[in-house]
Amino acid sequence: MTYFNHLPFARPGWEIAQGAGPVLATAVHAGHLTDPDLEDRFQLSSEGRRREEDPMTGIWASVGDHSFRCFVSRFQVDLNRAREKAVYMTPDDAWGLDVWADPPDERRKEAILKEWDAYYALMAKWIEHLIAQHGTVVLLDIHSYNHRRDGAFSAPGPQEDNPDIDLGVTTTDHARFGRLVDIIEEEVGREEAAGRKLDVRRNVRYPDGGHWPEWVYANYGENVATVTLEYKKFYMDEWTGAAFLPVVEDLRQGLTRAVTSLKRELSR
């Protein structure tokens, strides 16, 4: 990393990698770490929190020319929520889950939110720098989702509602960047994983997107093609946390090929 050495935004729970090229990949829910003073205040177990995080997404983010990986749990601060909702305070903020036995007070909450502030300050600088360099930038916002909500031994949710990869493209200017979206869809779907062809569709699971891609679109939508990739957790056991590493690698290769094709298209 070179460009950000002099900037005061980097945090201990982040990994920032800068290369050369127009593709930035982020994994804002990859982490599981929490501050030591908060650990005993959680009502929700470590396993319960991990189930709602996005394991392995940091591996896929590494395929970008530039990447950001957050190792801090979304249950401490959610970088994909608006600031006022970035610290889950009630079950309504966290899918009905009872997160805290002893919630942080306002002073501690504001201290936690400094990480949120630093993230968006960093990204404003980073994206503006990439636009100045390349004109058009692609943001890959990488996540994963659960599909066996009924228990450890439950059947997967129906395939029609749970594509293997769901591309969230509500925060993309399709008139300008439609071809880039097509390339991602074609390339990630070309790779087989778990011994089968992948089901890749658009805007199935989360048609409204999250705050992070919405913020990018609102501020840089003319220059940044933002695509959210939601990987169904068929690459792991979402209840035990065990990853199926050959499948993780298959998915990484598919995304690597997509990045190569995106860069070829943008260089024309």
Coordinates of C-alpha atoms in Angstrom, one line a residue:
M1 CA 0.0 0.0 0.0
T2 CA 1.4 3.4 -0.9
Y3 CA -1.2 6.1 -1.5
F4 CA -2.8 5.8 2.0
N5 CA 0.4 5.8 4.1
H6 CA 0.0 9.4 4.9
L7 CA -3.8 9.4 5.6
P8 CA -5.1 9.0 9.2
F9 CA -8.0 6.8 8.3
A10 CA -6.6 3.3 8.5
R11 CA -7.7 1.2 11.5
P12 CA -6.3 -1.9 13.3
G13 CA -9.2 -4.1 12.2
W14 CA -8.8 -3.3 8.5
E15 CA -6.7 -4.7 5.7
I16 CA -6.2 -2.3 2.8
A17 CA -4.4 -3.4 -0.4
Q18 CA -3.7 -1.0 -3.3
G19 CA -2.6 -2.2 -6.7
A20 CA -2.9 -0.8 -10.2
G21 CA -6.2 -0.9 -12.0
P22 CA -9.8 0.2 -11.9
V23 CA -11.4 -2.6 -9.8
L24 CA -12.0 -2.1 -6.1
A25 CA -13.4 -5.0 -4.1
T26 CA -14.7 -4.8 -0.5
A27 CA -15.7 -7.3 2.1
V28 CA -17.2 -5.2 4.9
H29 CA -18.9 -8.1 6.8
A30 CA -15.9 -10.5 6.6
G31 CA -14.8 -10.0 10.2
H32 CA -15.6 -11.4 13.6
L33 CA -13.4 -9.4 16.0
T34 CA -14.9 -7.2 18.7
D35 CA -13.2 -4.9 21.2
P36 CA -12.3 -6.8 24.5
D37 CA -14.4 -4.4 26.6
L38 CA -17.5 -5.3 24.6
E39 CA -17.1 -9.1 24.5
D40 CA -18.7 -9.8 27.9
R41 CA -21.6 -7.4 27.1
F42 CA -23.0 -9.5 24.3
Q43 CA -26.1 -11.6 24.8
L44 CA -25.8 -13.2 21.4
S45 CA -23.1 -15.9 21.4
S46 CA -20.0 -15.8 19.3
E47 CA -21.4 -18.6 17.2
G48 CA -24.7 -16.8 16.7
R49 CA -22.9 -13.7 15.6
R50 CA -20.6 -15.6 13.2
R51 CA -23.7 -17.1 11.5
E52 CA -24.8 -13.7 10.4
E53 CA -21.3 -12.5 9.3
D54 CA -19.8 -13.2 5.9
P55 CA -16.9 -15.7 6.3
M56 CA -14.6 -16.2 3.3
T57 CA -15.7 -13.0 1.5
G58 CA -12.3 -11.5 2.3
I59 CA -10.7 -14.2 0.2
W60 CA -12.8 -13.2 -2.8
A61 CA -12.2 -9.5 -2.3
S62 CA -8.5 -10.1 -2.8
V63 CA -9.1 -10.6 -6.6
G64 CA -9.6 -6.8 -7.0
D65 CA -6.9 -4.5 -8.1
H66 CA -7.5 -2.9 -4.8
S67 CA -9.2 -4.4 -1.8
F68 CA -10.7 -3.6 1.6
R69 CA -11.3 -6.3 4.2
C70 CA -12.9 -5.5 7.6
F71 CA -12.0 -7.9 10.4
V72 CA -14.3 -6.2 12.9
S73 CA -17.7 -7.8 13.4
R74 CA -20.8 -6.2 12.0
F75 CA -22.2 -6.7 15.5
Q76 CA -19.8 -4.0 16.7
V77 CA -20.2 -1.7 13.8
D78 CA -21.9 -2.3 10.5
L79 CA -20.3 -0.4 7.7
N80 CA -23.2 -1.3 5.4
R81 CA -25.7 0.6 7.4
A82 CA -26.5 4.3 7.7
R83 CA -24.6 5.8 10.6
E84 CA -27.6 6.0 12.9
K85 CA -28.2 2.3 12.5
A86 CA -24.6 1.1 12.3
V87 CA -24.6 -0.1 15.9
Y88 CA -27.3 -2.7 16.5
M89 CA -29.1 -1.5 19.6
T90 CA -32.4 -3.4 19.5
P91 CA -33.6 -6.8 18.1
D92 CA -35.3 -4.8 15.3
D93 CA -31.9 -3.7 14.1
A94 CA -30.6 -7.3 13.9
W95 CA -33.3 -9.6 12.4
G96 CA -34.9 -10.1 15.8
L97 CA -31.7 -11.2 17.5
D98 CA -31.1 -10.1 21.1
V99 CA -27.6 -8.8 20.6
W100 CA -26.7 -7.2 24.0
A101 CA -27.0 -8.1 27.6
D102 CA -25.5 -4.8 28.4
P103 CA -25.8 -2.4 25.5
P104 CA -23.1 0.3 25.0
D105 CA -24.1 3.7 26.3
E106 CA -24.2 6.8 24.0
R107 CA -20.6 7.7 24.8
R108 CA -19.3 4.2 24.0
K109 CA -21.5 4.1 20.9
E110 CA -20.0 7.3 19.6
A111 CA -16.5 5.8 20.1
I112 CA -17.6 2.8 18.1
L113 CA -18.9 4.9 15.3
K114 CA -15.5 6.6 14.8
E115 CA -14.7 3.4 12.8
W116 CA -17.8 4.1 10.6
D117 CA -16.7 7.7 10.1
A118 CA -13.1 6.7 9.3
Y119 CA -14.3 4.1 6.7
Y120 CA -16.4 6.6 4.7
A121 CA -13.7 9.2 4.9
L122 CA -11.2 6.6 3.6
M123 CA -13.5 5.5 0.8
A124 CA -14.2 9.1 -0.4
K125 CA -10.5 9.7 -0.8
W126 CA -9.8 6.3 -2.3
I127 CA -12.6 6.4 -4.9
E128 CA -11.9 10.0 -5.9
H129 CA -8.2 9.0 -6.4
L130 CA -9.3 6.0 -8.6
I131 CA -11.6 8.1 -10.7
A132 CA -8.9 10.6 -11.2
Q133 CA -6.6 7.8 -12.4
H134 CA -9.0 5.7 -14.5
G135 CA -12.2 7.7 -15.2
T136 CA -14.4 4.6 -14.7
V137 CA -14.2 2.4 -11.6
V138 CA -15.8 -0.9 -10.8
L139 CA -16.8 -1.6 -7.2
L140 CA -17.4 -5.2 -6.2
D141 CA -19.3 -5.2 -2.9
I142 CA -18.9 -8.8 -1.7
H143 CA -21.3 -10.5 0.8
S144 CA -22.8 -13.9 1.6
Y145 CA -26.2 -15.0 2.9
N146 CA -27.8 -17.9 4.8
H147 CA -30.2 -20.3 3.2
R148 CA -30.8 -22.9 6.0
R149 CA -32.6 -20.7 8.5
D150 CA -34.7 -23.5 10.1
G151 CA -31.8 -25.2 11.9
A152 CA -28.5 -27.1 11.5
F153 CA -30.2 -30.1 10.0
S154 CA -32.8 -28.3 7.9
A155 CA -33.1 -28.5 4.2
P156 CA -31.8 -25.6 2.1
G157 CA -34.2 -22.9 1.1
P158 CA -35.9 -23.3 -2.3
Q159 CA -33.5 -22.6 -5.2
E160 CA -36.0 -20.3 -6.9
D161 CA -35.6 -17.8 -4.0
N162 CA -31.9 -18.5 -3.3
P163 CA -29.6 -18.2 -6.3
D164 CA -26.0 -19.3 -5.8
I165 CA -24.9 -15.8 -6.6
D166 CA -27.3 -12.9 -6.4
L167 CA -26.1 -9.7 -8.2
G168 CA -27.4 -6.6 -6.6
V169 CA -27.4 -3.9 -9.3
T170 CA -30.1 -1.4 -8.1
T171 CA -27.3 1.1 -7.5
T172 CA -25.8 0.9 -11.0
D173 CA -26.3 3.2 -13.9
H174 CA -27.3 0.5 -16.5
A175 CA -27.3 2.9 -19.4
R176 CA -23.6 3.6 -18.7
F177 CA -22.5 0.4 -17.2
G178 CA -24.9 -2.3 -18.3
R179 CA -22.2 -4.2 -20.3
L180 CA -20.0 -4.4 -17.2
V181 CA -22.8 -6.0 -15.2
D182 CA -23.3 -8.5 -18.1
I183 CA -19.6 -9.4 -18.0
I184 CA -19.7 -10.1 -14.2
E185 CA -22.9 -12.2 -14.6
E186 CA -21.4 -14.2 -17.5
E187 CA -18.0 -14.8 -16.0
V188 CA -19.0 -15.8 -12.4
G189 CA -21.6 -18.1 -13.9
R190 CA -19.1 -19.8 -16.2
E191 CA -17.2 -21.5 -13.4
E192 CA -18.6 -24.7 -12.0
A193 CA -18.6 -25.0 -8.2
A194 CA -19.5 -28.0 -6.0
G195 CA -19.5 -30.0 -9.2
R196 CA -22.3 -28.1 -10.9
K197 CA -23.2 -25.1 -13.0
L198 CA -24.0 -22.0 -10.9
D199 CA -27.3 -20.2 -10.7
V200 CA -26.6 -16.5 -11.1
R201 CA -29.4 -13.9 -11.1
R202 CA -30.0 -10.3 -10.3
N203 CA -31.8 -8.5 -7.5
V204 CA -33.5 -11.6 -6.0
R205 CA -32.6 -11.5 -2.3
Y206 CA -32.0 -7.8 -1.6
P207 CA -33.6 -5.6 -4.1
D208 CA -33.0 -2.4 -2.1
G209 CA -29.3 -2.9 -1.6
G210 CA -27.3 -1.7 1.5
H211 CA -26.1 1.7 2.6
W212 CA -22.5 1.3 1.3
P213 CA -23.4 0.8 -2.4
E214 CA -26.2 3.4 -2.1
W215 CA -23.6 5.9 -0.7
V216 CA -21.3 5.2 -3.6
Y217 CA -24.1 5.5 -6.2
A218 CA -25.3 8.8 -4.6
N219 CA -21.8 10.4 -4.6
Y220 CA -20.0 8.8 -7.5
G221 CA -22.6 7.0 -9.6
E222 CA -21.5 8.7 -12.9
N223 CA -18.1 7.1 -12.6
V224 CA -18.4 4.0 -10.5
A225 CA -20.2 0.8 -11.6
T226 CA -21.3 -0.8 -8.3
V227 CA -22.2 -4.4 -8.2
T228 CA -23.1 -6.3 -4.9
L229 CA -22.3 -10.0 -5.1
E230 CA -24.3 -12.1 -2.5
Y231 CA -22.9 -15.6 -2.4
K232 CA -25.2 -18.2 -0.9
K233 CA -23.5 -20.1 1.8
F234 CA -23.4 -23.4 -0.1
Y235 CA -19.6 -23.0 0.1
M236 CA -19.7 -23.7 3.9
D237 CA -21.9 -25.1 6.7
E238 CA -23.5 -22.0 8.0
W239 CA -24.3 -23.6 11.3
T240 CA -20.8 -25.1 12.2
G241 CA -18.7 -22.5 10.3
A242 CA -16.8 -25.2 8.4
A243 CA -15.8 -24.1 4.9
F244 CA -15.7 -26.3 1.8
L245 CA -12.4 -24.9 0.6
P246 CA -12.5 -26.4 -3.0
V247 CA -15.8 -24.6 -3.5
V248 CA -14.4 -21.4 -2.1
E249 CA -11.6 -21.6 -4.6
D250 CA -13.9 -22.4 -7.5
L251 CA -15.8 -19.2 -6.6
R252 CA -12.6 -17.2 -6.3
Q253 CA -11.5 -18.3 -9.8
G254 CA -14.8 -17.3 -11.3
L255 CA -14.5 -13.8 -9.8
T256 CA -10.9 -13.6 -10.9
R257 CA -12.0 -14.2 -14.4
A258 CA -14.7 -11.6 -14.1
V259 CA -12.1 -9.0 -13.0
T260 CA -9.8 -9.9 -15.9
S261 CA -12.7 -9.4 -18.4
L262 CA -13.8 -6.2 -16.8
K263 CA -10.4 -4.7 -17.2
R264 CA -10.2 -5.8 -20.8
E265 CA -13.5 -4.1 -21.5
L266 CA -12.5 -0.9 -19.7
S267 CA -9.2 -0.7 -21.6
R268 CA -11.0 -0.6 -25.0

